[in-house]
Protein backbone atom coordinates (compact mmCIF):
# COMPACT_ATOMS: atom_id res chain seq x y z
CA UNK A 1 0.00 0.00 0.00
CA UNK A 2 1.11 3.54 -0.73
CA UNK A 3 -0.77 6.06 1.40
CA UNK A 4 -0.71 9.80 1.91
CA UNK A 5 -1.78 11.19 5.30
CA UNK A 6 -3.12 14.65 4.56
CA UNK A 7 -4.36 16.85 7.38
CA UNK A 8 -3.77 19.87 9.57
CA UNK A 9 -1.08 20.05 12.26
CA UNK A 10 -2.11 18.10 15.34
CA UNK A 11 -4.70 15.93 13.56
CA UNK A 12 -2.79 12.83 14.68
CA UNK A 13 -1.02 11.83 11.45
CA UNK A 14 2.15 10.76 13.26
CA UNK A 15 0.20 9.06 16.06
CA UNK A 16 -1.99 6.97 13.73
CA UNK A 17 1.02 6.16 11.51
CA UNK A 18 2.62 4.26 14.40
CA UNK A 19 -0.29 1.76 14.47
CA UNK A 20 -0.70 1.49 10.69
CA UNK A 21 3.00 0.94 9.96
CA UNK A 22 3.23 -1.73 12.66
CA UNK A 23 0.18 -3.59 11.30
CA UNK A 24 1.17 -3.45 7.62
CA UNK A 25 4.99 -3.21 7.68
CA UNK A 26 4.99 0.07 5.75
CA UNK A 27 7.80 2.65 5.74
CA UNK A 28 6.70 5.79 7.61
CA UNK A 29 8.05 8.85 5.85
CA UNK A 30 7.45 12.06 7.78
CA UNK A 31 8.99 15.08 6.07
CA UNK A 32 8.73 16.96 9.39
CA UNK A 33 10.80 14.25 11.15
CA UNK A 34 13.41 14.22 8.36
CA UNK A 35 13.71 18.01 8.57
CA UNK A 36 13.97 18.00 12.39
CA UNK A 37 16.78 15.40 12.16
CA UNK A 38 18.62 17.69 9.69
CA UNK A 39 18.15 20.67 12.04
CA UNK A 40 19.52 18.64 14.96
CA UNK A 41 22.57 17.57 12.93
CA UNK A 42 23.09 21.20 11.83
CA UNK A 43 23.41 20.24 8.15
CA UNK A 44 23.11 22.89 5.41
CA UNK A 45 19.58 21.64 4.68
CA UNK A 46 18.75 21.86 8.39
CA UNK A 47 20.04 25.43 8.63
CA UNK A 48 17.90 26.45 5.63
CA UNK A 49 14.81 24.68 7.00
CA UNK A 50 14.98 25.91 10.61
CA UNK A 51 13.87 29.51 9.97
CA UNK A 52 10.82 28.37 8.02
CA UNK A 53 9.86 25.72 10.58
CA UNK A 54 10.22 27.99 13.62
CA UNK A 55 7.93 30.52 11.93
CA UNK A 56 5.37 27.85 10.98
CA UNK A 57 5.98 28.40 7.25
CA UNK A 58 6.52 25.75 4.58
CA UNK A 59 10.07 24.85 3.56
CA UNK A 60 10.56 25.58 -0.21
CA UNK A 61 9.20 22.92 -2.58
CA UNK A 62 12.53 22.17 -4.33
CA UNK A 63 14.18 21.26 -1.00
CA UNK A 64 11.32 18.94 -0.02
CA UNK A 65 10.93 17.29 -3.43
CA UNK A 66 14.68 16.48 -3.56
CA UNK A 67 14.45 14.94 -0.08
CA UNK A 68 11.47 12.75 -1.03
CA UNK A 69 13.03 11.62 -4.32
CA UNK A 70 16.00 10.29 -2.37
CA UNK A 71 13.88 8.70 0.40
CA UNK A 72 11.46 6.84 -1.91
CA UNK A 73 14.42 5.16 -3.59
CA UNK A 74 15.41 3.45 -0.33
CA UNK A 75 14.88 -0.28 0.12
CA UNK A 76 12.30 -0.17 2.94
CA UNK A 77 9.85 1.67 0.63
CA UNK A 78 9.53 -1.32 -1.73
CA UNK A 79 6.77 -2.94 0.41
CA UNK A 80 4.79 0.28 0.59
CA UNK A 81 4.83 3.52 2.53
CA UNK A 82 2.94 6.20 4.41
CA UNK A 83 3.73 9.76 3.37
CA UNK A 84 3.04 11.87 6.46
CA UNK A 85 3.08 15.63 5.85
CA UNK A 86 3.94 15.35 2.15
CA UNK A 87 2.77 16.62 -0.29
CA UNK A 88 1.73 19.96 1.17
CA UNK A 89 1.40 22.07 -1.99
CA UNK A 90 0.06 21.41 -5.49
CA UNK A 91 3.60 21.57 -7.03
CA UNK A 92 4.70 18.89 -4.49
CA UNK A 93 1.73 16.70 -5.49
CA UNK A 94 2.54 17.09 -9.19
CA UNK A 95 6.21 16.22 -8.54
CA UNK A 96 5.15 13.13 -6.56
CA UNK A 97 2.87 11.94 -9.38
CA UNK A 98 5.76 12.24 -11.86
CA UNK A 99 8.14 10.47 -9.52
CA UNK A 100 5.77 7.55 -8.90
CA UNK A 101 5.05 7.27 -12.62
CA UNK A 102 8.78 7.03 -13.35
CA UNK A 103 8.97 4.22 -10.76
CA UNK A 104 5.95 2.39 -12.24
CA UNK A 105 4.02 2.85 -8.96
CA UNK A 106 0.67 4.38 -8.01
CA UNK A 107 -0.98 5.66 -4.84
CA UNK A 108 -3.50 3.46 -3.01
CA UNK A 109 -5.32 6.33 -1.28
CA UNK A 110 -5.03 9.77 0.26
CA UNK A 111 -6.46 9.86 3.78
CA UNK A 112 -7.76 13.27 4.74
CA UNK A 113 -7.76 13.83 8.54
CA UNK A 114 -10.62 16.07 9.70
CA UNK A 115 -10.58 17.81 13.10
CA UNK A 116 -11.78 21.14 14.53
CA UNK A 117 -9.24 23.94 15.10
CA UNK A 118 -9.84 24.07 18.88
CA UNK A 119 -9.02 20.39 19.24
CA UNK A 120 -5.86 20.82 17.11
CA UNK A 121 -4.61 23.69 19.26
CA UNK A 122 -5.31 21.71 22.46
CA UNK A 123 -3.49 18.64 21.13
CA UNK A 124 -0.47 20.58 19.89
CA UNK A 125 -0.06 22.70 23.04
CA UNK A 126 0.01 19.51 25.12
CA UNK A 127 2.28 17.47 22.83
CA UNK A 128 5.58 16.17 24.18
CA UNK A 129 8.03 14.14 22.08
CA UNK A 130 10.89 11.89 23.15
CA UNK A 131 14.23 13.47 22.29
CA UNK A 132 15.76 9.99 21.72
CA UNK A 133 13.18 7.80 19.97
CA UNK A 134 10.56 10.32 18.79
CA UNK A 135 7.62 8.67 20.65
CA UNK A 136 4.66 11.06 20.88
CA UNK A 137 2.84 11.89 24.15
CA UNK A 138 0.27 14.40 25.31
CA UNK A 139 0.05 15.91 28.78
CA UNK A 140 -3.78 15.68 28.70
CA UNK A 141 -4.63 12.79 26.38
CA UNK A 142 -1.67 10.42 26.59
CA UNK A 143 0.70 11.32 29.44
CA UNK A 144 3.81 9.22 30.11
CA UNK A 145 3.83 7.12 33.29
CA UNK A 146 6.61 9.27 34.75
CA UNK A 147 6.46 13.00 34.04
CA UNK A 148 8.75 14.06 31.17
CA UNK A 149 10.26 10.57 30.76
CA UNK A 150 9.60 8.35 27.72
CA UNK A 151 7.81 5.08 28.59
CA UNK A 152 9.46 3.34 25.63
CA UNK A 153 13.15 4.24 26.05
CA UNK A 154 13.51 6.33 29.22
CA UNK A 155 14.64 9.36 27.19
CA UNK A 156 13.74 12.96 28.10
CA UNK A 157 10.56 14.47 26.64
CA UNK A 158 10.60 17.87 24.97
CA UNK A 159 8.17 20.36 23.51
CA UNK A 160 8.66 21.14 19.81
CA UNK A 161 9.80 24.70 19.02
CA UNK A 162 6.84 25.15 16.65
CA UNK A 163 4.24 24.09 19.26
CA UNK A 164 3.94 27.61 20.75
CA UNK A 165 0.42 29.00 20.39
CA UNK A 166 1.35 31.86 17.99
CA UNK A 167 3.26 29.47 15.71
CA UNK A 168 0.44 26.89 15.89
CA UNK A 169 -2.05 29.53 14.68
CA UNK A 170 0.28 30.36 11.77
CA UNK A 171 0.68 26.68 10.85
CA UNK A 172 -3.10 26.31 10.76
CA UNK A 173 -3.35 29.37 8.49
CA UNK A 174 -0.64 28.02 6.18
CA UNK A 175 -2.43 24.64 6.06
CA UNK A 176 -5.69 26.27 4.95
CA UNK A 177 -4.03 28.45 2.33
CA UNK A 178 -1.43 26.13 0.83
CA UNK A 179 -2.28 22.52 1.72
CA UNK A 180 -6.09 22.30 1.87
CA UNK A 181 -6.34 22.80 -1.94
CA UNK A 182 -4.90 19.28 -2.19
CA UNK A 183 -8.21 17.90 -0.85
CA UNK A 184 -9.93 18.92 -4.07
CA UNK A 185 -6.90 17.86 -6.13
CA UNK A 186 -7.02 14.29 -4.81
CA UNK A 187 -10.83 14.20 -4.86
CA UNK A 188 -10.60 14.84 -8.61
CA UNK A 189 -8.09 11.99 -8.88
CA UNK A 190 -10.60 9.68 -7.12
CA UNK A 191 -8.10 8.93 -4.34
CA UNK A 192 -9.49 10.84 -1.36
CA UNK A 193 -10.87 9.08 1.75
CA UNK A 194 -12.13 11.16 4.68
CA UNK A 195 -11.26 10.25 8.26
CA UNK A 196 -12.75 11.71 11.45
CA UNK A 197 -9.56 12.35 13.43
CA UNK A 198 -11.41 13.02 16.70
CA UNK A 199 -11.51 9.33 17.69
CA UNK A 200 -9.02 6.99 19.37
CA UNK A 201 -5.28 7.13 18.48
CA UNK A 202 -5.53 3.80 16.60
CA UNK A 203 -8.95 4.36 14.99
CA UNK A 204 -7.53 4.63 11.46
CA UNK A 205 -6.55 0.95 11.36
CA UNK A 206 -10.12 -0.08 10.38
CA UNK A 207 -10.19 2.19 7.31
CA UNK A 208 -6.70 1.07 6.28
CA UNK A 209 -7.80 -2.58 6.59
CA UNK A 210 -10.56 -1.86 4.10
CA UNK A 211 -8.07 -0.22 1.72
CA UNK A 212 -5.65 -3.13 2.08
CA UNK A 213 -8.40 -5.54 1.00
CA UNK A 214 -8.85 -3.60 -2.25
CA UNK A 215 -5.19 -2.80 -2.96
CA UNK A 216 -3.85 -4.42 -6.10
CA UNK A 217 -0.41 -2.79 -5.97
P1 LIG B 1 5.29 18.31 10.55
O1 LIG B 1 6.20 17.70 11.50
O2 LIG B 1 4.79 17.53 9.38
O3 LIG B 1 4.09 18.91 11.37
P2 LIG B 1 2.52 19.01 11.08
O4 LIG B 1 1.97 18.61 9.77
O5 LIG B 1 2.27 20.40 11.46
O6 LIG B 1 1.93 17.91 11.90
P3 LIG B 1 2.24 17.56 13.37
O7 LIG B 1 3.42 16.66 13.48
O8 LIG B 1 2.29 18.82 14.19
O9 LIG B 1 0.89 16.82 13.76
P4 LIG B 1 0.38 15.33 13.58
O10 LIG B 1 -0.86 15.38 12.73
O11 LIG B 1 1.44 14.38 13.18
O12 LIG B 1 -0.08 15.08 15.07
P5 LIG B 1 0.53 14.09 16.21
O13 LIG B 1 0.27 12.68 15.83
O14 LIG B 1 1.92 14.49 16.57
O15 LIG B 1 5.92 19.64 9.93
C1 LIG B 1 6.62 20.58 10.72
C2 LIG B 1 7.18 21.69 9.82
O16 LIG B 1 8.12 21.12 8.87
C3 LIG B 1 6.16 22.43 8.94
O17 LIG B 1 5.54 23.49 9.65
C4 LIG B 1 7.06 22.92 7.80
O18 LIG B 1 7.82 24.03 8.19
C5 LIG B 1 8.01 21.76 7.60
N1 LIG B 1 7.53 20.78 6.60
C6 LIG B 1 7.24 19.46 6.85
N2 LIG B 1 6.83 18.86 5.71
C7 LIG B 1 6.85 19.80 4.75
C8 LIG B 1 6.50 19.80 3.37
N3 LIG B 1 6.04 18.70 2.76
N4 LIG B 1 6.65 20.95 2.68
C9 LIG B 1 7.12 22.07 3.27
N5 LIG B 1 7.45 22.16 4.57
C10 LIG B 1 7.32 21.03 5.30
O19 LIG B 1 -0.47 14.45 17.41
C11 LIG B 1 -0.46 15.74 18.01
C12 LIG B 1 -0.78 15.59 19.51
O20 LIG B 1 -2.12 15.09 19.65
C13 LIG B 1 0.12 14.58 20.26
O21 LIG B 1 0.36 15.07 21.55
C14 LIG B 1 -0.73 13.28 20.34
O22 LIG B 1 -0.42 12.51 21.49
C15 LIG B 1 -2.15 13.86 20.39
N6 LIG B 1 -3.10 12.97 19.70
C16 LIG B 1 -2.98 12.51 18.42
N7 LIG B 1 -4.04 11.74 18.10
C17 LIG B 1 -4.85 11.73 19.21
C18 LIG B 1 -6.09 11.09 19.48
N8 LIG B 1 -6.72 10.36 18.57
N9 LIG B 1 -6.63 11.30 20.70
C19 LIG B 1 -6.00 12.05 21.63
N10 LIG B 1 -4.80 12.67 21.42
C20 LIG B 1 -4.23 12.51 20.22
Tab-separated table of C-alpha atoms and ligand atoms in Angstrom:
chain	number	residue	atom	x	y	z
A	1	UNK	CA	0.000	0.000	0.000
A	2	UNK	CA	1.106	3.537	-0.731
A	3	UNK	CA	-0.766	6.061	1.404
A	4	UNK	CA	-0.714	9.805	1.913
A	5	UNK	CA	-1.784	11.188	5.300
A	6	UNK	CA	-3.124	14.646	4.564
A	7	UNK	CA	-4.355	16.852	7.375
A	8	UNK	CA	-3.767	19.875	9.567
A	9	UNK	CA	-1.081	20.048	12.256
A	10	UNK	CA	-2.110	18.101	15.345
A	11	UNK	CA	-4.695	15.931	13.565
A	12	UNK	CA	-2.787	12.831	14.679
A	13	UNK	CA	-1.017	11.829	11.452
A	14	UNK	CA	2.150	10.758	13.263
A	15	UNK	CA	0.202	9.055	16.057
A	16	UNK	CA	-1.995	6.973	13.727
A	17	UNK	CA	1.017	6.161	11.513
A	18	UNK	CA	2.615	4.259	14.403
A	19	UNK	CA	-0.292	1.764	14.472
A	20	UNK	CA	-0.695	1.490	10.692
A	21	UNK	CA	3.001	0.942	9.958
A	22	UNK	CA	3.233	-1.734	12.661
A	23	UNK	CA	0.185	-3.587	11.301
A	24	UNK	CA	1.167	-3.448	7.618
A	25	UNK	CA	4.991	-3.208	7.682
A	26	UNK	CA	4.988	0.074	5.751
A	27	UNK	CA	7.797	2.647	5.737
A	28	UNK	CA	6.704	5.788	7.614
A	29	UNK	CA	8.052	8.852	5.852
A	30	UNK	CA	7.446	12.061	7.781
A	31	UNK	CA	8.987	15.085	6.068
A	32	UNK	CA	8.734	16.957	9.389
A	33	UNK	CA	10.798	14.248	11.154
A	34	UNK	CA	13.408	14.223	8.358
A	35	UNK	CA	13.708	18.008	8.569
A	36	UNK	CA	13.970	17.997	12.389
A	37	UNK	CA	16.780	15.404	12.155
A	38	UNK	CA	18.618	17.690	9.692
A	39	UNK	CA	18.152	20.672	12.039
A	40	UNK	CA	19.520	18.639	14.961
A	41	UNK	CA	22.572	17.565	12.934
A	42	UNK	CA	23.089	21.197	11.829
A	43	UNK	CA	23.413	20.245	8.148
A	44	UNK	CA	23.113	22.893	5.407
A	45	UNK	CA	19.577	21.640	4.683
A	46	UNK	CA	18.748	21.861	8.391
A	47	UNK	CA	20.044	25.431	8.629
A	48	UNK	CA	17.902	26.446	5.629
A	49	UNK	CA	14.807	24.681	7.004
A	50	UNK	CA	14.985	25.915	10.608
A	51	UNK	CA	13.873	29.508	9.969
A	52	UNK	CA	10.822	28.367	8.023
A	53	UNK	CA	9.861	25.722	10.584
A	54	UNK	CA	10.219	27.987	13.620
A	55	UNK	CA	7.931	30.515	11.930
A	56	UNK	CA	5.371	27.850	10.983
A	57	UNK	CA	5.976	28.402	7.248
A	58	UNK	CA	6.521	25.755	4.582
A	59	UNK	CA	10.067	24.852	3.557
A	60	UNK	CA	10.558	25.579	-0.207
A	61	UNK	CA	9.201	22.918	-2.577
A	62	UNK	CA	12.527	22.166	-4.328
A	63	UNK	CA	14.182	21.260	-0.998
A	64	UNK	CA	11.318	18.936	-0.020
A	65	UNK	CA	10.935	17.288	-3.430
A	66	UNK	CA	14.679	16.482	-3.557
A	67	UNK	CA	14.451	14.937	-0.077
A	68	UNK	CA	11.472	12.745	-1.028
A	69	UNK	CA	13.032	11.622	-4.317
A	70	UNK	CA	16.001	10.287	-2.367
A	71	UNK	CA	13.879	8.704	0.395
A	72	UNK	CA	11.459	6.842	-1.907
A	73	UNK	CA	14.422	5.162	-3.594
A	74	UNK	CA	15.410	3.449	-0.327
A	75	UNK	CA	14.877	-0.276	0.117
A	76	UNK	CA	12.302	-0.166	2.939
A	77	UNK	CA	9.846	1.672	0.634
A	78	UNK	CA	9.526	-1.315	-1.730
A	79	UNK	CA	6.773	-2.943	0.407
A	80	UNK	CA	4.788	0.280	0.591
A	81	UNK	CA	4.828	3.516	2.528
A	82	UNK	CA	2.944	6.204	4.413
A	83	UNK	CA	3.725	9.757	3.368
A	84	UNK	CA	3.035	11.871	6.465
A	85	UNK	CA	3.081	15.634	5.851
A	86	UNK	CA	3.937	15.348	2.150
A	87	UNK	CA	2.773	16.619	-0.291
A	88	UNK	CA	1.733	19.963	1.166
A	89	UNK	CA	1.396	22.067	-1.986
A	90	UNK	CA	0.065	21.412	-5.486
A	91	UNK	CA	3.603	21.569	-7.026
A	92	UNK	CA	4.704	18.887	-4.493
A	93	UNK	CA	1.729	16.697	-5.489
A	94	UNK	CA	2.543	17.087	-9.189
A	95	UNK	CA	6.209	16.216	-8.543
A	96	UNK	CA	5.147	13.135	-6.556
A	97	UNK	CA	2.872	11.937	-9.376
A	98	UNK	CA	5.764	12.240	-11.864
A	99	UNK	CA	8.139	10.473	-9.523
A	100	UNK	CA	5.768	7.553	-8.902
A	101	UNK	CA	5.053	7.270	-12.622
A	102	UNK	CA	8.777	7.033	-13.346
A	103	UNK	CA	8.973	4.221	-10.759
A	104	UNK	CA	5.949	2.388	-12.235
A	105	UNK	CA	4.019	2.855	-8.963
A	106	UNK	CA	0.666	4.376	-8.009
A	107	UNK	CA	-0.983	5.659	-4.838
A	108	UNK	CA	-3.498	3.458	-3.007
A	109	UNK	CA	-5.324	6.331	-1.278
A	110	UNK	CA	-5.031	9.772	0.260
A	111	UNK	CA	-6.461	9.857	3.779
A	112	UNK	CA	-7.761	13.272	4.741
A	113	UNK	CA	-7.757	13.830	8.537
A	114	UNK	CA	-10.624	16.068	9.697
A	115	UNK	CA	-10.582	17.811	13.102
A	116	UNK	CA	-11.782	21.141	14.527
A	117	UNK	CA	-9.238	23.941	15.102
A	118	UNK	CA	-9.842	24.074	18.885
A	119	UNK	CA	-9.019	20.386	19.240
A	120	UNK	CA	-5.864	20.815	17.111
A	121	UNK	CA	-4.610	23.692	19.265
A	122	UNK	CA	-5.315	21.713	22.460
A	123	UNK	CA	-3.487	18.644	21.132
A	124	UNK	CA	-0.467	20.583	19.893
A	125	UNK	CA	-0.060	22.702	23.042
A	126	UNK	CA	0.014	19.514	25.121
A	127	UNK	CA	2.282	17.470	22.834
A	128	UNK	CA	5.578	16.166	24.183
A	129	UNK	CA	8.032	14.144	22.080
A	130	UNK	CA	10.887	11.893	23.152
A	131	UNK	CA	14.229	13.466	22.292
A	132	UNK	CA	15.759	9.991	21.725
A	133	UNK	CA	13.183	7.800	19.967
A	134	UNK	CA	10.558	10.321	18.795
A	135	UNK	CA	7.618	8.669	20.653
A	136	UNK	CA	4.662	11.063	20.884
A	137	UNK	CA	2.838	11.891	24.151
A	138	UNK	CA	0.268	14.400	25.312
A	139	UNK	CA	0.053	15.911	28.779
A	140	UNK	CA	-3.782	15.683	28.701
A	141	UNK	CA	-4.630	12.795	26.382
A	142	UNK	CA	-1.668	10.425	26.592
A	143	UNK	CA	0.701	11.315	29.444
A	144	UNK	CA	3.812	9.224	30.114
A	145	UNK	CA	3.831	7.119	33.287
A	146	UNK	CA	6.609	9.268	34.748
A	147	UNK	CA	6.465	13.004	34.045
A	148	UNK	CA	8.754	14.057	31.166
A	149	UNK	CA	10.261	10.568	30.759
A	150	UNK	CA	9.598	8.353	27.720
A	151	UNK	CA	7.811	5.079	28.593
A	152	UNK	CA	9.464	3.337	25.630
A	153	UNK	CA	13.151	4.235	26.045
A	154	UNK	CA	13.508	6.330	29.221
A	155	UNK	CA	14.640	9.362	27.192
A	156	UNK	CA	13.736	12.964	28.095
A	157	UNK	CA	10.560	14.472	26.644
A	158	UNK	CA	10.596	17.866	24.965
A	159	UNK	CA	8.168	20.363	23.510
A	160	UNK	CA	8.658	21.136	19.812
A	161	UNK	CA	9.804	24.700	19.023
A	162	UNK	CA	6.842	25.154	16.652
A	163	UNK	CA	4.240	24.087	19.262
A	164	UNK	CA	3.936	27.606	20.751
A	165	UNK	CA	0.419	28.999	20.393
A	166	UNK	CA	1.349	31.863	17.994
A	167	UNK	CA	3.262	29.470	15.707
A	168	UNK	CA	0.445	26.891	15.893
A	169	UNK	CA	-2.048	29.534	14.683
A	170	UNK	CA	0.280	30.362	11.768
A	171	UNK	CA	0.684	26.676	10.853
A	172	UNK	CA	-3.102	26.310	10.755
A	173	UNK	CA	-3.346	29.374	8.492
A	174	UNK	CA	-0.642	28.017	6.181
A	175	UNK	CA	-2.427	24.644	6.061
A	176	UNK	CA	-5.694	26.268	4.949
A	177	UNK	CA	-4.025	28.448	2.326
A	178	UNK	CA	-1.427	26.131	0.825
A	179	UNK	CA	-2.277	22.517	1.718
A	180	UNK	CA	-6.086	22.304	1.875
A	181	UNK	CA	-6.341	22.800	-1.941
A	182	UNK	CA	-4.905	19.275	-2.194
A	183	UNK	CA	-8.209	17.904	-0.849
A	184	UNK	CA	-9.930	18.921	-4.066
A	185	UNK	CA	-6.897	17.863	-6.133
A	186	UNK	CA	-7.017	14.294	-4.808
A	187	UNK	CA	-10.832	14.199	-4.859
A	188	UNK	CA	-10.605	14.844	-8.607
A	189	UNK	CA	-8.092	11.989	-8.884
A	190	UNK	CA	-10.598	9.683	-7.120
A	191	UNK	CA	-8.098	8.931	-4.339
A	192	UNK	CA	-9.495	10.841	-1.357
A	193	UNK	CA	-10.870	9.082	1.754
A	194	UNK	CA	-12.127	11.164	4.677
A	195	UNK	CA	-11.264	10.250	8.264
A	196	UNK	CA	-12.754	11.706	11.452
A	197	UNK	CA	-9.562	12.352	13.427
A	198	UNK	CA	-11.412	13.019	16.695
A	199	UNK	CA	-11.507	9.329	17.693
A	200	UNK	CA	-9.016	6.995	19.371
A	201	UNK	CA	-5.278	7.128	18.485
A	202	UNK	CA	-5.530	3.799	16.598
A	203	UNK	CA	-8.946	4.358	14.987
A	204	UNK	CA	-7.527	4.625	11.461
A	205	UNK	CA	-6.548	0.955	11.360
A	206	UNK	CA	-10.116	-0.084	10.375
A	207	UNK	CA	-10.188	2.194	7.310
A	208	UNK	CA	-6.700	1.068	6.281
A	209	UNK	CA	-7.796	-2.583	6.593
A	210	UNK	CA	-10.565	-1.863	4.104
A	211	UNK	CA	-8.067	-0.223	1.720
A	212	UNK	CA	-5.650	-3.135	2.082
A	213	UNK	CA	-8.398	-5.542	1.002
A	214	UNK	CA	-8.854	-3.604	-2.246
A	215	UNK	CA	-5.191	-2.797	-2.955
A	216	UNK	CA	-3.854	-4.424	-6.105
A	217	UNK	CA	-0.408	-2.791	-5.967
B	1	LIG	P1	5.290	18.314	10.549
B	1	LIG	O1	6.205	17.703	11.496
B	1	LIG	O2	4.793	17.525	9.385
B	1	LIG	O3	4.086	18.912	11.375
B	1	LIG	P2	2.525	19.011	11.080
B	1	LIG	O4	1.969	18.615	9.773
B	1	LIG	O5	2.268	20.402	11.462
B	1	LIG	O6	1.929	17.910	11.903
B	1	LIG	P3	2.240	17.559	13.367
B	1	LIG	O7	3.424	16.659	13.484
B	1	LIG	O8	2.289	18.818	14.192
B	1	LIG	O9	0.886	16.824	13.760
B	1	LIG	P4	0.376	15.335	13.585
B	1	LIG	O10	-0.862	15.376	12.730
B	1	LIG	O11	1.439	14.379	13.178
B	1	LIG	O12	-0.078	15.077	15.073
B	1	LIG	P5	0.534	14.086	16.207
B	1	LIG	O13	0.273	12.678	15.826
B	1	LIG	O14	1.922	14.489	16.566
B	1	LIG	O15	5.921	19.637	9.934
B	1	LIG	C1	6.618	20.583	10.722
B	1	LIG	C2	7.182	21.687	9.816
B	1	LIG	O16	8.120	21.123	8.872
B	1	LIG	C3	6.162	22.426	8.943
B	1	LIG	O17	5.537	23.486	9.649
B	1	LIG	C4	7.056	22.922	7.805
B	1	LIG	O18	7.816	24.034	8.193
B	1	LIG	C5	8.009	21.761	7.597
B	1	LIG	N1	7.530	20.781	6.603
B	1	LIG	C6	7.242	19.455	6.849
B	1	LIG	N2	6.830	18.859	5.714
B	1	LIG	C7	6.852	19.805	4.753
B	1	LIG	C8	6.502	19.798	3.370
B	1	LIG	N3	6.042	18.698	2.761
B	1	LIG	N4	6.649	20.945	2.679
B	1	LIG	C9	7.118	22.070	3.266
B	1	LIG	N5	7.451	22.156	4.568
B	1	LIG	C10	7.317	21.030	5.303
B	1	LIG	O19	-0.470	14.449	17.410
B	1	LIG	C11	-0.460	15.735	18.012
B	1	LIG	C12	-0.781	15.589	19.510
B	1	LIG	O20	-2.125	15.088	19.654
B	1	LIG	C13	0.117	14.576	20.256
B	1	LIG	O21	0.362	15.071	21.549
B	1	LIG	C14	-0.726	13.277	20.337
B	1	LIG	O22	-0.417	12.509	21.490
B	1	LIG	C15	-2.147	13.855	20.391
B	1	LIG	N6	-3.097	12.970	19.702
B	1	LIG	C16	-2.982	12.508	18.424
B	1	LIG	N7	-4.037	11.739	18.101
B	1	LIG	C17	-4.846	11.726	19.206
B	1	LIG	C18	-6.091	11.092	19.483
B	1	LIG	N8	-6.724	10.355	18.565
B	1	LIG	N9	-6.632	11.301	20.701
B	1	LIG	C19	-5.999	12.049	21.626
B	1	LIG	N10	-4.804	12.668	21.423
B	1	LIG	C20	-4.234	12.507	20.216
